[in-house]
Short mmCIF file of C-alpha atoms in Angstrom, two decimals:
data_model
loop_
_atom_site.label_atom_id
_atom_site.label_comp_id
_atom_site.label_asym_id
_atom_site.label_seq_id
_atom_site.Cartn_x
_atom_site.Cartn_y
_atom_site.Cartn_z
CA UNK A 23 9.36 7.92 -2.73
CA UNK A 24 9.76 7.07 0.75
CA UNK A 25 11.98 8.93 2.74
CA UNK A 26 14.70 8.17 4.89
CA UNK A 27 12.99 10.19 7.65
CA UNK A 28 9.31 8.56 6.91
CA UNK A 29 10.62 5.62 7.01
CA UNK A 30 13.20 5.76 10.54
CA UNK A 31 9.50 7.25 11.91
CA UNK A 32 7.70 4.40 10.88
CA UNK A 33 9.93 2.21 11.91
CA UNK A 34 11.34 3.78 15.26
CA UNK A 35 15.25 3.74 14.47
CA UNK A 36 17.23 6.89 15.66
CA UNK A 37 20.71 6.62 14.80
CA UNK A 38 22.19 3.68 12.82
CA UNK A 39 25.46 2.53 13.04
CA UNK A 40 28.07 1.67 10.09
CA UNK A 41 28.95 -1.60 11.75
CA UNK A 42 25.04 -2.78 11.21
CA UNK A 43 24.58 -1.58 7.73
CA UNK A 44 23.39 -3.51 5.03
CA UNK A 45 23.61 -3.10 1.56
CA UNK A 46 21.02 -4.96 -1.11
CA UNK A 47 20.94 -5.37 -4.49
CA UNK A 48 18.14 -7.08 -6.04
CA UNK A 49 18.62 -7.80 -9.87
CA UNK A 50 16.17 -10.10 -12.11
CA UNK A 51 18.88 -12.59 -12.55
CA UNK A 52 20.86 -12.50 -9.64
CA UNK A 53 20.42 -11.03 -5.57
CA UNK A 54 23.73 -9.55 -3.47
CA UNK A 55 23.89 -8.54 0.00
CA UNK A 56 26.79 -7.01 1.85
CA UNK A 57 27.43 -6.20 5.19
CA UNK A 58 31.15 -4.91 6.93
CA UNK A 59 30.97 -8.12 8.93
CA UNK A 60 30.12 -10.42 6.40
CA UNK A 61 31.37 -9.32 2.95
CA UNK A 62 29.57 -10.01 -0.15
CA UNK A 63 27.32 -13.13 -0.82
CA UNK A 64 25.40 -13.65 -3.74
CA UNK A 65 22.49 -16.20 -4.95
CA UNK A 66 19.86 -16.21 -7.98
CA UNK A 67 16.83 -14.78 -7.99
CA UNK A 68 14.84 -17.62 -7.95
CA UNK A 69 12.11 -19.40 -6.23
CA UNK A 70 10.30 -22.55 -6.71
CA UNK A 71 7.22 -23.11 -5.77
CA UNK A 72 5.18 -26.19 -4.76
CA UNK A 73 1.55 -27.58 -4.38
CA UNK A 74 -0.81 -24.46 -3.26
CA UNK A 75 2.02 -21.97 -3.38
CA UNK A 76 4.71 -23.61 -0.61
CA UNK A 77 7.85 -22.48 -1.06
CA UNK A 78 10.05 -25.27 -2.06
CA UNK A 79 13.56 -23.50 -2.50
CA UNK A 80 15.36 -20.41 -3.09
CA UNK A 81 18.88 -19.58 -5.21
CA UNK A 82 20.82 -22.46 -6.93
CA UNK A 83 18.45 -25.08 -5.40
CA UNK A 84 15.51 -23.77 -6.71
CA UNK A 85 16.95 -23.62 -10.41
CA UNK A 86 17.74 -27.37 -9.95
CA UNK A 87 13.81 -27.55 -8.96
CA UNK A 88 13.09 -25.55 -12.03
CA UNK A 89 12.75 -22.39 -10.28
CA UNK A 90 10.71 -19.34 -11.82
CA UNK A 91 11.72 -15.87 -11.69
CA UNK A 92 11.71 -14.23 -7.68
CA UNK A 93 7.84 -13.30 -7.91
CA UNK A 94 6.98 -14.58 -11.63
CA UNK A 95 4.72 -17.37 -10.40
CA UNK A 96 4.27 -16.47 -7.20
CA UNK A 97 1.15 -13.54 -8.67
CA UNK A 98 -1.08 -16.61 -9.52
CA UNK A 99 -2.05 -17.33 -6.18
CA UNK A 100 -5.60 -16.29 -5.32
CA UNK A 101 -4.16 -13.58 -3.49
CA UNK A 102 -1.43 -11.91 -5.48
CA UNK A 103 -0.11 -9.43 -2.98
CA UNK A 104 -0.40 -11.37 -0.10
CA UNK A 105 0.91 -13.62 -1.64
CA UNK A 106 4.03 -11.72 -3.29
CA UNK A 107 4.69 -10.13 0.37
CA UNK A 108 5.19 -13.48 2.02
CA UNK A 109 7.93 -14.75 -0.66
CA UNK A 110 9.28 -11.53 -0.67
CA UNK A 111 10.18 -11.48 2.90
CA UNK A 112 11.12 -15.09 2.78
CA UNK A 113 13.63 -14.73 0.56
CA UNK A 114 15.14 -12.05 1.95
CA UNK A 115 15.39 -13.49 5.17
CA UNK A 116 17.01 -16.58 3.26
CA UNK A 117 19.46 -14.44 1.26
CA UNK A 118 20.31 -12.74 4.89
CA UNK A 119 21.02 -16.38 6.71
CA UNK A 120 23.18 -17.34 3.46
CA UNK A 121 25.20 -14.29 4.23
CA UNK A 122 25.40 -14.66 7.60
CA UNK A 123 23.59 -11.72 8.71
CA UNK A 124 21.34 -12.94 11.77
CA UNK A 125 19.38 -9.80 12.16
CA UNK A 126 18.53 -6.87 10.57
CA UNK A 127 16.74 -5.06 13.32
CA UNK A 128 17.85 -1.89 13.63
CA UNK A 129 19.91 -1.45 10.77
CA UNK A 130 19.83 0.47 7.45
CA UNK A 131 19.42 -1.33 4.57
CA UNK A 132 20.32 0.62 1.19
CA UNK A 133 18.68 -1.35 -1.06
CA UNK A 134 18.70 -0.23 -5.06
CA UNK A 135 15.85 0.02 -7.11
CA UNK A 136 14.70 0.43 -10.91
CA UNK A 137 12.52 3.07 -12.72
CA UNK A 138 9.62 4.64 -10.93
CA UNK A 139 7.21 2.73 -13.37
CA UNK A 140 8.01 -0.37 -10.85
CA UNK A 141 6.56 0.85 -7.47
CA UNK A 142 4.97 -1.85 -6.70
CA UNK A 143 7.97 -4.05 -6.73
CA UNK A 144 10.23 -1.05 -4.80
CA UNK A 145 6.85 -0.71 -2.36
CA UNK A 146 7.10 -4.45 -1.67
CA UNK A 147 10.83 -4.93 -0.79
CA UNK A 148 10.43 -1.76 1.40
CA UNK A 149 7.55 -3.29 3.17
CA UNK A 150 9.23 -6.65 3.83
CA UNK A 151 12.88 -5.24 5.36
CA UNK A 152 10.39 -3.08 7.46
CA UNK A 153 8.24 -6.07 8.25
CA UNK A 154 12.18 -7.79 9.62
CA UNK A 155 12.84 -4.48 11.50
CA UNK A 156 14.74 -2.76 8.96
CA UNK A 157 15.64 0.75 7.37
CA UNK A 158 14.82 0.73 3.61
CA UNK A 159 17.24 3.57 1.61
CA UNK A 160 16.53 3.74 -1.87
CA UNK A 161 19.35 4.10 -4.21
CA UNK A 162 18.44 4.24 -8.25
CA UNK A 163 19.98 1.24 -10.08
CA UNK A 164 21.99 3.59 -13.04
CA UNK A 165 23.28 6.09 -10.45
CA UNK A 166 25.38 3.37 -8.19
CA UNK A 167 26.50 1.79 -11.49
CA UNK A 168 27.78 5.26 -12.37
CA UNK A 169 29.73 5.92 -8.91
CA UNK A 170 31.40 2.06 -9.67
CA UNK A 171 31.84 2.09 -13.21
CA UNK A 172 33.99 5.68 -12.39
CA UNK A 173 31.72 7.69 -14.59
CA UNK A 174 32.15 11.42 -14.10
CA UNK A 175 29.60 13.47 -12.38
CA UNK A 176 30.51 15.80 -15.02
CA UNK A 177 27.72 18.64 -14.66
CA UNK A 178 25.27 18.38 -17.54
CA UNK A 179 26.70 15.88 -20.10
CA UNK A 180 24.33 12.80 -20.39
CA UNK A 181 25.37 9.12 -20.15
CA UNK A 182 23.40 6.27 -21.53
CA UNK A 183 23.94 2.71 -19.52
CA UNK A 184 22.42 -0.48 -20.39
CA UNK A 185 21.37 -3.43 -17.84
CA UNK A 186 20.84 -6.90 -19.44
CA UNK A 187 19.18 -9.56 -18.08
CA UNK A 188 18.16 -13.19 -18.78
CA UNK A 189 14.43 -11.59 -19.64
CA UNK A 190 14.70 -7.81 -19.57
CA UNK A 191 17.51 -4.81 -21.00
CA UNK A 192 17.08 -1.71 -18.66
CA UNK A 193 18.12 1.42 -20.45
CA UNK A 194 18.62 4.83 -18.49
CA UNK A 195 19.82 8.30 -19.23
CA UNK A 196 21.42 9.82 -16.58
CA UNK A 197 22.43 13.54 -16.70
CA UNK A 198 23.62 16.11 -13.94
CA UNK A 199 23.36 13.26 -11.14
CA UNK A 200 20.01 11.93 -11.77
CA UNK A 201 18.10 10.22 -13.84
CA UNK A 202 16.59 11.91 -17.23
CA UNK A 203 15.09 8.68 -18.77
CA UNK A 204 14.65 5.22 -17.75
CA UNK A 205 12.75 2.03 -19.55
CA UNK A 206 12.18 -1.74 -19.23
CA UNK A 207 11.44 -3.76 -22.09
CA UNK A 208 11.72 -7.32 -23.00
CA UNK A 209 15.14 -8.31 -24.34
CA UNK A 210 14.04 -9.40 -28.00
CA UNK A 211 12.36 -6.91 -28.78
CA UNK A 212 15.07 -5.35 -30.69
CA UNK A 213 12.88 -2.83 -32.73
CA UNK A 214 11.51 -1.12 -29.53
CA UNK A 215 14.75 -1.17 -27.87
CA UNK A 216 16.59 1.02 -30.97
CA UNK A 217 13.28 2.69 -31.31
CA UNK A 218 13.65 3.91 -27.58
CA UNK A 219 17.20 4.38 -27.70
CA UNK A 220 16.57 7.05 -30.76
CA UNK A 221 13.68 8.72 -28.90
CA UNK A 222 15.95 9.50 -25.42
CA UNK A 223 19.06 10.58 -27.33
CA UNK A 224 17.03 12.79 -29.83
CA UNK A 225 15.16 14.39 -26.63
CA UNK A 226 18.92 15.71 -25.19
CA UNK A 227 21.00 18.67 -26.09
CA UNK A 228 22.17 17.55 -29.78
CA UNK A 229 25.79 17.95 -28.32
CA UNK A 230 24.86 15.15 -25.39
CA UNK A 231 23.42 13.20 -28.60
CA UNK A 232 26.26 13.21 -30.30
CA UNK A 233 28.37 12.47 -27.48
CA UNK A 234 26.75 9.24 -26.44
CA UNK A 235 26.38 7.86 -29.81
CA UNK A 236 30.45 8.75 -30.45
CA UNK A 237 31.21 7.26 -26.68
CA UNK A 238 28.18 4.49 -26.56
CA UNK A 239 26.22 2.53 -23.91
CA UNK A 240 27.88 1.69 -20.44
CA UNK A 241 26.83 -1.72 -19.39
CA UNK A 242 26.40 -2.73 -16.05
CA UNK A 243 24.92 -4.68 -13.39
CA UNK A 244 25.63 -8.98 -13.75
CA UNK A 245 24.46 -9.04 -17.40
CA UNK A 246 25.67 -12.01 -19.13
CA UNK A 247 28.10 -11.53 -22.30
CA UNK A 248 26.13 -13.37 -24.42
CA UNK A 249 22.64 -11.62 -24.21
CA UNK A 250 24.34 -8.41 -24.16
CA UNK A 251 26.33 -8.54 -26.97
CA UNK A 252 23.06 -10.04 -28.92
CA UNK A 253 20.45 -7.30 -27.50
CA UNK A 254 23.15 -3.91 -27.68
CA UNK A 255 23.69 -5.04 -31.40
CA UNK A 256 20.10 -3.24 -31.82
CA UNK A 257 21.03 -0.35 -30.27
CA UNK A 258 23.54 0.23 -32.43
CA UNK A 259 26.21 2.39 -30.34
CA UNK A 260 29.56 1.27 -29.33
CA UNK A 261 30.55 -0.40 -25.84
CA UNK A 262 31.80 2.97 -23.78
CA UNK A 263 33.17 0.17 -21.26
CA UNK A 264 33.90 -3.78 -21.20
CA UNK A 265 31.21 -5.87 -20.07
CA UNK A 266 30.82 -6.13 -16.59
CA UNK A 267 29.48 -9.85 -15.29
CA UNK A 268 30.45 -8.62 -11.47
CA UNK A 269 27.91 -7.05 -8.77
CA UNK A 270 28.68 -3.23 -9.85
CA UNK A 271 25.58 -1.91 -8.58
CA UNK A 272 26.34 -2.96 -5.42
CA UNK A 273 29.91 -2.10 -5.46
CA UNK A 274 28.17 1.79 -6.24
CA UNK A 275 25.51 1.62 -3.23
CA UNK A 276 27.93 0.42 -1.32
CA UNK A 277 30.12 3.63 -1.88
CA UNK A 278 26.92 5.56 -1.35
CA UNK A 279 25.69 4.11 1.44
CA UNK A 280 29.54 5.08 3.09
CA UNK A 281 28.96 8.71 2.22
CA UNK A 282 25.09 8.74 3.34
CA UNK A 283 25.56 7.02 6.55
CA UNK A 284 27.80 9.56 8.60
CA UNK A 285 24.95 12.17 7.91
CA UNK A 286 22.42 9.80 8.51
CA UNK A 287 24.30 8.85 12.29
CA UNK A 288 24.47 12.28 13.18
CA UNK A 289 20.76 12.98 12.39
CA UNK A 290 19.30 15.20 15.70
#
């Protein structure tokens, strides 16, 4: 993963300040940014796409244009990367204008990201906040949603959260402040999902097993009430909280970023 360090080398930023910081969240259903200046501002992830790959629209416009997923079509143009990069950055510097942000040079961006089994999506959004003169800071998805869903960093007892989206249900298993497990699969695919669910908690402490299946799955993130309650019925474990349809991974980078920044400003 890239480093803080690596990356303020690469892209020549000494000290940031808090008033500059940015804070990104990038979901499959819906994008929020937050800065102390601007406050919170969110949009869909969506993008359509016109004749030979043009960019129509972005957000709520693009859904009335019939808008695919952020990068979905975007990977049939002859050049898939190249092409990926350029809608990549384009959106974010769309998503930054909505919000008011005019610049980003300079200035941290925590931005949070799945499983490590999606580099190439992490590698891109890195690329294109360093290509607009930006910090990238990683922060994994399940662990802000832990900080702002107020679940304890309770030593070594495992948790098991649960992101939904339109496509997609993210599970994780997070134990002693990190991550133990983490998977993507499509939504429907309700066999796999208990399948998987049955294969993490049988590979804890049988006291951690027990625990989750007695407390259940904490869902977070802007999952919709009416895929969750449809795709966690295959899971088969209780809700340990209500469902959340706000931006609670950002809310939990957010706190993060406000503890990582001081040490990051007094960096020699």
């Amino acid at each position: 993963m890239l480093t803080p360090q690596r990356l303020r080398r690469r892209s020549g930023i000494r000290k940031p300040s808090a008033e500059a910081m940015v804070v990104l969240d990038i979901g499959e259903d819906v994008t929020s940014v937050w800065s102390p200046g601007t406050g919170i501002r969110s949009e869909p992830s969506r993008v359509a796409l016109g004749t030979g790959g043009r960019v129509r629209d972005f957000g709520f416009a693009a859904d009335l244009l019939g808008g695919s997923s952020l990068l979905g079509e975007a990977t049939a143009h002859p050049d898939p990367y190249r092409r990926r990069e350029q809608v990549a950055t384009e959106f974010l510097a769309w998503v930054f204008e909505r919000a008011g942000i005019r610049a980003i040079q300079g200035s941290p961006v925590f931005l949070s990201i799945y499983d490590s089994s999606m580099r190439g999506e992490r590698n891109l959004w890195c690329e294109a906040i360093l290509q607009m003169g930006g910090d990238p800071l990683l922060v994994h998805r399940p662990l802000a949603a832990r900080v702002s869903l107020g679940i304890p960093d309770d030593g070594p007892r495992s948790h098991l959260l649960a992101e939904v989206s339109e496509s997609n249900i993210h599970l994780a298993v997070i134990r002693s402040s990190s991550v133990h497990v983490s998977r993507r699969m499509p939504r429907h695919a309700h066999v796999r999902i208990r399948d998987f669910t049955d294969q993490c908690l049988r590979s804890l402490d049988p006291d951690d097993e027990l625990e989750i299946r007695d407390t259940g799955v904490y869902l977070y993130g802007w999952s919709a009430a009416r895929h969750a309650g449809e795709t966690l019925r295959a899971i088969d474990l209780p809700l340990a909280a209500p469902v959340s349809l706000g931006p609670t991974v950002l809310d939990g980078v957010r706190v993060i970023a406000e503890e990582v920044l001081p040490c990051l400003v007094t960096e020699n």
